[in-house]
Amino acid sequence: MIPIRCYILDDEPMAVALLSEYVQKTPQLQLTGSTTSALQALTDLQHTAIDICFIDIQMPELSGLQLMNLLGNKTYFIITSAYNQYALEGYEHNVIDYLLKPITYERFLKSIQKATPIVQTPSTQNTTTKEELTNYMFVKTDGKHIKVVYEELMYIEGLKDYLVLHLRNERIVTLSTLKEMEDKLPQHLFIRVHKSYIINKKHLDTIERNRLYINKAIIPIGETYKKTVLQNLINK
């Protein structure tokens, strides 16, 4: 049986600890991450493939409902809350169940039994990967998280310990490495072409010798990347 990948978000550490214990002692479940910070969860869930997120509603940074709205259809949710007035609004999202605190292990198992056929049954959309279905990511800059739509992102330039994201109408600077960004981006759209550059293949205009042209930018092809880049971009 393929394990069901779970993530836990609750601003109460005791609640995270309890749900983590429940997940870890349930054979078909795999705990991929947990946090008490909604902003941390937003970053994690953009770059980690999971099946179910156990999510609280009332949290200081972002509410559970706001977070579900930002994540869209990226995963399924099981709401965990001490308040039942959010149940109806929660079901506007990919919510499988609503667990009212305090949560017993028996009630937790019933929720998993309900979720299992849903998350393990391929939908009509599953001819593509979750990576391909997600068309954006969030990037941290100046103490806030900014939504970056892949279609708008032309290329990324690495400068020591930070990156410059070149979008159609703006530039965003973020503290990260090109390797970290390469691991996060969908491979069907982006490709590393140089030790200092990743490009969006959809924005590529011209290939000339060891150079790529995107809009008005001229981007070098690194010698160690040349064979892979040309095979990927031309020999299809």
PDB file of C-alpha atoms in Angstrom:
ATOM      1  CA  MET A   1       0.000   0.000   0.000  1.00  0.00           C
ATOM      2  CA  ILE A   2       1.281   3.459  -0.918  1.00  0.00           C
ATOM      3  CA  PRO A   3       1.486   5.561   2.274  1.00  0.00           C
ATOM      4  CA  ILE A   4      -0.730   8.619   2.642  1.00  0.00           C
ATOM      5  CA  ARG A   5       1.545  11.630   3.142  1.00  0.00           C
ATOM      6  CA  CYS A   6       0.351  13.915   5.942  1.00  0.00           C
ATOM      7  CA  TYR A   7       1.217  17.430   7.128  1.00  0.00           C
ATOM      8  CA  ILE A   8       0.060  18.999  10.403  1.00  0.00           C
ATOM      9  CA  LEU A   9      -0.577  22.702  11.021  1.00  0.00           C
ATOM     10  CA  ASP A  10      -1.804  23.973  14.380  1.00  0.00           C
ATOM     11  CA  ASP A  11      -0.623  26.964  16.397  1.00  0.00           C
ATOM     12  CA  GLU A  12      -0.881  24.889  19.596  1.00  0.00           C
ATOM     13  CA  PRO A  13       2.238  22.696  20.088  1.00  0.00           C
ATOM     14  CA  MET A  14       0.260  20.165  22.150  1.00  0.00           C
ATOM     15  CA  ALA A  15      -2.220  19.702  19.296  1.00  0.00           C
ATOM     16  CA  VAL A  16       0.641  19.176  16.824  1.00  0.00           C
ATOM     17  CA  ALA A  17       2.209  16.618  19.180  1.00  0.00           C
ATOM     18  CA  LEU A  18      -1.073  14.714  19.575  1.00  0.00           C
ATOM     19  CA  LEU A  19      -1.827  14.538  15.861  1.00  0.00           C
ATOM     20  CA  SER A  20       1.795  13.587  15.130  1.00  0.00           C
ATOM     21  CA  GLU A  21       1.434  10.688  17.572  1.00  0.00           C
ATOM     22  CA  TYR A  22      -1.801   9.595  15.874  1.00  0.00           C
ATOM     23  CA  VAL A  23      -0.215   9.740  12.402  1.00  0.00           C
ATOM     24  CA  GLN A  24       2.899   7.863  13.446  1.00  0.00           C
ATOM     25  CA  LYS A  25       0.991   4.963  15.006  1.00  0.00           C
ATOM     26  CA  THR A  26      -1.320   4.556  11.999  1.00  0.00           C
ATOM     27  CA  PRO A  27       0.420   2.169   9.538  1.00  0.00           C
ATOM     28  CA  GLN A  28      -0.871   3.636   6.254  1.00  0.00           C
ATOM     29  CA  LEU A  29       0.120   7.208   7.169  1.00  0.00           C
ATOM     30  CA  GLN A  30       3.447   8.973   6.705  1.00  0.00           C
ATOM     31  CA  LEU A  31       4.239  12.250   8.474  1.00  0.00           C
ATOM     32  CA  THR A  32       6.062  14.556   6.049  1.00  0.00           C
ATOM     33  CA  GLY A  33       6.074  17.676   8.198  1.00  0.00           C
ATOM     34  CA  SER A  34       4.438  19.754  10.935  1.00  0.00           C
ATOM     35  CA  THR A  35       4.533  23.332  12.185  1.00  0.00           C
ATOM     36  CA  THR A  36       2.810  25.855  14.436  1.00  0.00           C
ATOM     37  CA  SER A  37       3.314  28.657  11.862  1.00  0.00           C
ATOM     38  CA  ALA A  38       0.830  29.203   9.038  1.00  0.00           C
ATOM     39  CA  LEU A  39       3.439  31.114   7.017  1.00  0.00           C
ATOM     40  CA  GLN A  40       5.894  28.242   7.368  1.00  0.00           C
ATOM     41  CA  ALA A  41       3.177  25.828   6.272  1.00  0.00           C
ATOM     42  CA  LEU A  42       2.452  27.981   3.233  1.00  0.00           C
ATOM     43  CA  THR A  43       6.089  27.736   2.168  1.00  0.00           C
ATOM     44  CA  ASP A  44       6.357  24.012   2.936  1.00  0.00           C
ATOM     45  CA  LEU A  45       3.164  23.038   1.124  1.00  0.00           C
ATOM     46  CA  GLN A  46       4.218  24.888  -2.006  1.00  0.00           C
ATOM     47  CA  HIS A  47       7.254  22.662  -2.341  1.00  0.00           C
ATOM     48  CA  THR A  48       6.325  19.359  -0.684  1.00  0.00           C
ATOM     49  CA  ALA A  49       3.945  16.847  -2.241  1.00  0.00           C
ATOM     50  CA  ILE A  50       1.426  15.713   0.380  1.00  0.00           C
ATOM     51  CA  ASP A  51      -1.977  14.038   0.338  1.00  0.00           C
ATOM     52  CA  ILE A  52      -3.649  15.391   3.482  1.00  0.00           C
ATOM     53  CA  CYS A  53      -3.055  18.498   5.561  1.00  0.00           C
ATOM     54  CA  PHE A  54      -4.527  18.525   9.081  1.00  0.00           C
ATOM     55  CA  ILE A  55      -5.255  22.221   9.534  1.00  0.00           C
ATOM     56  CA  ASP A  56      -6.489  24.393  12.390  1.00  0.00           C
ATOM     57  CA  ILE A  57      -8.742  27.370  11.637  1.00  0.00           C
ATOM     58  CA  GLN A  58      -7.944  30.059  14.201  1.00  0.00           C
ATOM     59  CA  MET A  59      -4.265  31.034  13.931  1.00  0.00           C
ATOM     60  CA  PRO A  60      -2.496  34.400  14.384  1.00  0.00           C
ATOM     61  CA  GLU A  61      -0.644  34.823  11.056  1.00  0.00           C
ATOM     62  CA  LEU A  62      -3.148  33.376   8.609  1.00  0.00           C
ATOM     63  CA  SER A  63      -6.408  31.614   9.340  1.00  0.00           C
ATOM     64  CA  GLY A  64      -6.823  28.062   8.126  1.00  0.00           C
ATOM     65  CA  LEU A  65      -9.476  29.244   5.668  1.00  0.00           C
ATOM     66  CA  GLN A  66      -7.142  31.897   4.233  1.00  0.00           C
ATOM     67  CA  LEU A  67      -4.368  29.343   3.850  1.00  0.00           C
ATOM     68  CA  MET A  68      -6.663  26.862   2.098  1.00  0.00           C
ATOM     69  CA  ASN A  69      -7.730  29.615  -0.288  1.00  0.00           C
ATOM     70  CA  LEU A  70      -4.086  30.430  -1.105  1.00  0.00           C
ATOM     71  CA  LEU A  71      -3.175  26.777  -1.690  1.00  0.00           C
ATOM     72  CA  GLY A  72      -6.185  26.081  -3.910  1.00  0.00           C
ATOM     73  CA  ASN A  73      -6.416  22.451  -5.023  1.00  0.00           C
ATOM     74  CA  LYS A  74      -2.854  21.489  -4.162  1.00  0.00           C
ATOM     75  CA  THR A  75      -3.906  19.027  -1.453  1.00  0.00           C
ATOM     76  CA  TYR A  76      -6.830  17.693   0.591  1.00  0.00           C
ATOM     77  CA  PHE A  77      -7.580  19.055   4.055  1.00  0.00           C
ATOM     78  CA  ILE A  78      -8.928  17.711   7.317  1.00  0.00           C
ATOM     79  CA  ILE A  79      -9.922  20.595   9.579  1.00  0.00           C
ATOM     80  CA  THR A  80      -9.087  20.320  13.284  1.00  0.00           C
ATOM     81  CA  SER A  81     -10.808  22.940  15.423  1.00  0.00           C
ATOM     82  CA  ALA A  82     -12.405  23.559  18.802  1.00  0.00           C
ATOM     83  CA  TYR A  83     -15.183  25.511  17.070  1.00  0.00           C
ATOM     84  CA  ASN A  84     -17.807  23.948  14.825  1.00  0.00           C
ATOM     85  CA  GLN A  85     -19.071  27.197  13.242  1.00  0.00           C
ATOM     86  CA  TYR A  86     -16.396  26.978  10.519  1.00  0.00           C
ATOM     87  CA  ALA A  87     -17.506  23.614   9.173  1.00  0.00           C
ATOM     88  CA  LEU A  88     -19.726  24.866   6.351  1.00  0.00           C
ATOM     89  CA  GLU A  89     -17.261  27.492   5.095  1.00  0.00           C
ATOM     90  CA  GLY A  90     -14.426  24.957   5.233  1.00  0.00           C
ATOM     91  CA  TYR A  91     -16.214  22.608   2.859  1.00  0.00           C
ATOM     92  CA  GLU A  92     -15.896  25.174   0.061  1.00  0.00           C
ATOM     93  CA  HIS A  93     -12.314  23.909  -0.203  1.00  0.00           C
ATOM     94  CA  ASN A  94     -10.858  20.395  -0.651  1.00  0.00           C
ATOM     95  CA  VAL A  95     -11.993  19.424   2.844  1.00  0.00           C
ATOM     96  CA  ILE A  96     -12.570  15.739   3.537  1.00  0.00           C
ATOM     97  CA  ASP A  97     -13.574  15.909   7.184  1.00  0.00           C
ATOM     98  CA  TYR A  98     -13.960  18.197  10.207  1.00  0.00           C
ATOM     99  CA  LEU A  99     -12.486  16.981  13.515  1.00  0.00           C
ATOM    100  CA  LEU A 100     -13.780  18.772  16.586  1.00  0.00           C
ATOM    101  CA  LYS A 101     -11.262  19.105  19.436  1.00  0.00           C
ATOM    102  CA  PRO A 102     -10.492  17.295  21.671  1.00  0.00           C
ATOM    103  CA  ILE A 103      -9.796  14.646  19.033  1.00  0.00           C
ATOM    104  CA  THR A 104      -9.788  10.996  20.054  1.00  0.00           C
ATOM    105  CA  TYR A 105      -7.786   8.394  18.189  1.00  0.00           C
ATOM    106  CA  GLU A 106     -11.006   6.537  17.357  1.00  0.00           C
ATOM    107  CA  ARG A 107     -12.469   9.618  15.678  1.00  0.00           C
ATOM    108  CA  PHE A 108      -9.130  10.242  13.936  1.00  0.00           C
ATOM    109  CA  LEU A 109      -9.194   6.722  12.450  1.00  0.00           C
ATOM    110  CA  LYS A 110     -12.736   7.222  11.142  1.00  0.00           C
ATOM    111  CA  SER A 111     -11.520  10.339   9.359  1.00  0.00           C
ATOM    112  CA  ILE A 112      -8.627   8.436   7.786  1.00  0.00           C
ATOM    113  CA  GLN A 113     -10.978   5.670   6.646  1.00  0.00           C
ATOM    114  CA  LYS A 114     -13.088   8.320   4.961  1.00  0.00           C
ATOM    115  CA  ALA A 115     -10.066  10.023   3.383  1.00  0.00           C
ATOM    116  CA  THR A 116      -8.237   6.938   2.080  1.00  0.00           C
ATOM    117  CA  PRO A 117     -10.407   6.142  -0.980  1.00  0.00           C
ATOM    118  CA  ILE A 118     -10.521   9.844  -1.880  1.00  0.00           C
ATOM    119  CA  VAL A 119      -6.783  10.548  -1.864  1.00  0.00           C
ATOM    120  CA  GLN A 120      -5.779   7.205  -3.380  1.00  0.00           C
ATOM    121  CA  THR A 121      -8.314   7.172  -6.244  1.00  0.00           C
ATOM    122  CA  PRO A 122      -6.951   8.828  -9.410  1.00  0.00           C
ATOM    123  CA  SER A 123      -9.104  11.669 -10.679  1.00  0.00           C
ATOM    124  CA  THR A 124      -9.505  12.742 -14.277  1.00  0.00           C
ATOM    125  CA  GLN A 125      -6.863  15.369 -13.599  1.00  0.00           C
ATOM    126  CA  ASN A 126      -4.235  12.888 -12.515  1.00  0.00           C
ATOM    127  CA  THR A 127      -2.883  12.405 -16.008  1.00  0.00           C
ATOM    128  CA  THR A 128      -0.658  15.314 -14.960  1.00  0.00           C
ATOM    129  CA  THR A 129       1.366  15.618 -11.796  1.00  0.00           C
ATOM    130  CA  LYS A 130       0.518  17.848  -8.839  1.00  0.00           C
ATOM    131  CA  GLU A 131       3.570  19.853  -9.834  1.00  0.00           C
ATOM    132  CA  GLU A 132       2.037  20.541 -13.233  1.00  0.00           C
ATOM    133  CA  LEU A 133      -1.362  21.450 -11.756  1.00  0.00           C
ATOM    134  CA  THR A 134       0.135  24.126  -9.484  1.00  0.00           C
ATOM    135  CA  ASN A 135       0.795  27.318 -11.422  1.00  0.00           C
ATOM    136  CA  TYR A 136       2.396  29.461  -8.725  1.00  0.00           C
ATOM    137  CA  MET A 137       4.666  29.563  -5.683  1.00  0.00           C
ATOM    138  CA  PHE A 138       5.230  31.942  -2.779  1.00  0.00           C
ATOM    139  CA  VAL A 139       8.564  33.734  -2.375  1.00  0.00           C
ATOM    140  CA  LYS A 140       9.711  35.422   0.831  1.00  0.00           C
ATOM    141  CA  THR A 141      11.005  38.977   0.456  1.00  0.00           C
ATOM    142  CA  ASP A 142      11.113  41.934   2.875  1.00  0.00           C
ATOM    143  CA  GLY A 143       9.446  39.897   5.604  1.00  0.00           C
ATOM    144  CA  LYS A 144       6.406  38.915   3.546  1.00  0.00           C
ATOM    145  CA  HIS A 145       5.437  36.137   1.128  1.00  0.00           C
ATOM    146  CA  ILE A 146       4.649  37.184  -2.447  1.00  0.00           C
ATOM    147  CA  LYS A 147       2.742  35.003  -4.869  1.00  0.00           C
ATOM    148  CA  VAL A 148       4.693  34.391  -8.081  1.00  0.00           C
ATOM    149  CA  VAL A 149       2.781  32.918 -11.024  1.00  0.00           C
ATOM    150  CA  TYR A 150       5.067  30.691 -13.115  1.00  0.00           C
ATOM    151  CA  GLU A 151       3.693  32.096 -16.360  1.00  0.00           C
ATOM    152  CA  GLU A 152       4.976  35.563 -15.364  1.00  0.00           C
ATOM    153  CA  LEU A 153       8.436  34.372 -14.297  1.00  0.00           C
ATOM    154  CA  MET A 154      10.843  34.677 -17.250  1.00  0.00           C
ATOM    155  CA  TYR A 155      14.159  33.719 -15.633  1.00  0.00           C
ATOM    156  CA  ILE A 156      16.023  33.620 -12.322  1.00  0.00           C
ATOM    157  CA  GLU A 157      19.483  35.041 -11.747  1.00  0.00           C
ATOM    158  CA  GLY A 158      21.670  33.799  -8.915  1.00  0.00           C
ATOM    159  CA  LEU A 159      23.881  36.323  -7.110  1.00  0.00           C
ATOM    160  CA  LYS A 160      25.818  34.720  -4.235  1.00  0.00           C
ATOM    161  CA  ASP A 161      23.308  34.088  -1.423  1.00  0.00           C
ATOM    162  CA  TYR A 162      20.280  35.711  -3.019  1.00  0.00           C
ATOM    163  CA  LEU A 163      18.263  35.460  -6.206  1.00  0.00           C
ATOM    164  CA  VAL A 164      16.686  37.952  -8.566  1.00  0.00           C
ATOM    165  CA  LEU A 165      13.413  36.737 -10.062  1.00  0.00           C
ATOM    166  CA  HIS A 166      12.800  38.490 -13.371  1.00  0.00           C
ATOM    167  CA  LEU A 167       9.090  38.705 -14.067  1.00  0.00           C
ATOM    168  CA  ARG A 168       7.370  40.367 -17.005  1.00  0.00           C
ATOM    169  CA  ASN A 169       6.710  43.602 -15.143  1.00  0.00           C
ATOM    170  CA  GLU A 170       8.881  43.513 -12.027  1.00  0.00           C
ATOM    171  CA  ARG A 171      11.878  42.028 -10.248  1.00  0.00           C
ATOM    172  CA  ILE A 172      11.779  40.252  -6.894  1.00  0.00           C
ATOM    173  CA  VAL A 173      14.847  39.706  -4.713  1.00  0.00           C
ATOM    174  CA  THR A 174      14.847  36.807  -2.249  1.00  0.00           C
ATOM    175  CA  LEU A 175      17.387  35.171   0.051  1.00  0.00           C
ATOM    176  CA  SER A 176      17.990  31.711  -1.374  1.00  0.00           C
ATOM    177  CA  THR A 177      20.314  29.717  -3.591  1.00  0.00           C
ATOM    178  CA  LEU A 178      19.807  28.697  -7.195  1.00  0.00           C
ATOM    179  CA  LYS A 179      19.976  25.021  -6.184  1.00  0.00           C
ATOM    180  CA  GLU A 180      17.179  25.471  -3.640  1.00  0.00           C
ATOM    181  CA  MET A 181      15.057  27.234  -6.231  1.00  0.00           C
ATOM    182  CA  GLU A 182      15.810  24.611  -8.877  1.00  0.00           C
ATOM    183  CA  ASP A 183      14.516  21.897  -6.557  1.00  0.00           C
ATOM    184  CA  LYS A 184      11.251  23.801  -6.006  1.00  0.00           C
ATOM    185  CA  LEU A 185      10.388  24.730  -9.595  1.00  0.00           C
ATOM    186  CA  PRO A 186       8.374  22.439 -11.906  1.00  0.00           C
ATOM    187  CA  GLN A 187      10.776  20.740 -14.315  1.00  0.00           C
ATOM    188  CA  HIS A 188       8.319  20.782 -17.200  1.00  0.00           C
ATOM    189  CA  LEU A 189       8.568  24.602 -17.250  1.00  0.00           C
ATOM    190  CA  PHE A 190      12.024  25.536 -15.959  1.00  0.00           C
ATOM    191  CA  ILE A 191      15.568  24.448 -16.738  1.00  0.00           C
ATOM    192  CA  ARG A 192      18.985  25.301 -15.291  1.00  0.00           C
ATOM    193  CA  VAL A 193      21.143  26.623 -18.134  1.00  0.00           C
ATOM    194  CA  HIS A 194      24.113  28.092 -16.264  1.00  0.00           C
ATOM    195  CA  LYS A 195      25.557  28.094 -12.746  1.00  0.00           C
ATOM    196  CA  SER A 196      23.858  31.469 -12.330  1.00  0.00           C
ATOM    197  CA  TYR A 197      20.643  31.125 -14.359  1.00  0.00           C
ATOM    198  CA  ILE A 198      17.378  29.193 -14.543  1.00  0.00           C
ATOM    199  CA  ILE A 199      14.989  30.018 -17.380  1.00  0.00           C
ATOM    200  CA  ASN A 200      11.316  29.512 -18.099  1.00  0.00           C
ATOM    201  CA  LYS A 201      11.224  27.574 -21.372  1.00  0.00           C
ATOM    202  CA  LYS A 202       7.978  29.240 -22.409  1.00  0.00           C
ATOM    203  CA  HIS A 203       9.688  32.642 -22.521  1.00  0.00           C
ATOM    204  CA  LEU A 204      12.653  31.550 -24.613  1.00  0.00           C
ATOM    205  CA  ASP A 205      12.801  33.513 -27.900  1.00  0.00           C
ATOM    206  CA  THR A 206      16.062  32.503 -29.567  1.00  0.00           C
ATOM    207  CA  ILE A 207      18.992  30.112 -29.139  1.00  0.00           C
ATOM    208  CA  GLU A 208      22.257  31.317 -30.704  1.00  0.00           C
ATOM    209  CA  ARG A 209      25.446  29.373 -30.100  1.00  0.00           C
ATOM    210  CA  ASN A 210      26.067  29.637 -26.350  1.00  0.00           C
ATOM    211  CA  ARG A 211      23.428  32.276 -25.698  1.00  0.00           C
ATOM    212  CA  LEU A 212      19.715  32.365 -24.999  1.00  0.00           C
ATOM    213  CA  TYR A 213      17.487  35.347 -25.645  1.00  0.00           C
ATOM    214  CA  ILE A 214      14.508  36.042 -23.408  1.00  0.00           C
ATOM    215  CA  ASN A 215      12.792  39.347 -24.044  1.00  0.00           C
ATOM    216  CA  LYS A 216      15.729  41.801 -24.017  1.00  0.00           C
ATOM    217  CA  ALA A 217      17.962  39.664 -21.810  1.00  0.00           C
ATOM    218  CA  ILE A 218      20.929  37.662 -23.111  1.00  0.00           C
ATOM    219  CA  ILE A 219      21.614  34.603 -20.955  1.00  0.00           C
ATOM    220  CA  PRO A 220      24.746  32.443 -21.331  1.00  0.00           C
ATOM    221  CA  ILE A 221      24.611  28.663 -21.563  1.00  0.00           C
ATOM    222  CA  GLY A 222      27.157  27.140 -19.199  1.00  0.00           C
ATOM    223  CA  GLU A 223      29.552  24.657 -20.745  1.00  0.00           C
ATOM    224  CA  THR A 224      28.616  21.921 -18.279  1.00  0.00           C
ATOM    225  CA  TYR A 225      24.904  22.475 -19.013  1.00  0.00           C
ATOM    226  CA  LYS A 226      25.144  22.852 -22.782  1.00  0.00           C
ATOM    227  CA  LYS A 227      24.447  19.263 -23.859  1.00  0.00           C
ATOM    228  CA  THR A 228      21.476  18.823 -21.538  1.00  0.00           C
ATOM    229  CA  VAL A 229      20.061  22.251 -22.388  1.00  0.00           C
ATOM    230  CA  LEU A 230      20.224  21.726 -26.141  1.00  0.00           C
ATOM    231  CA  GLN A 231      18.723  18.255 -25.896  1.00  0.00           C
ATOM    232  CA  ASN A 232      15.914  19.561 -23.740  1.00  0.00           C
ATOM    233  CA  LEU A 233      15.138  22.669 -25.772  1.00  0.00           C
ATOM    234  CA  ILE A 234      15.814  21.551 -29.365  1.00  0.00           C
ATOM    235  CA  ASN A 235      15.989  17.767 -29.748  1.00  0.00           C
ATOM    236  CA  LYS A 236      12.387  16.889 -28.901  1.00  0.00           C
TER     237      LYS A 236
END
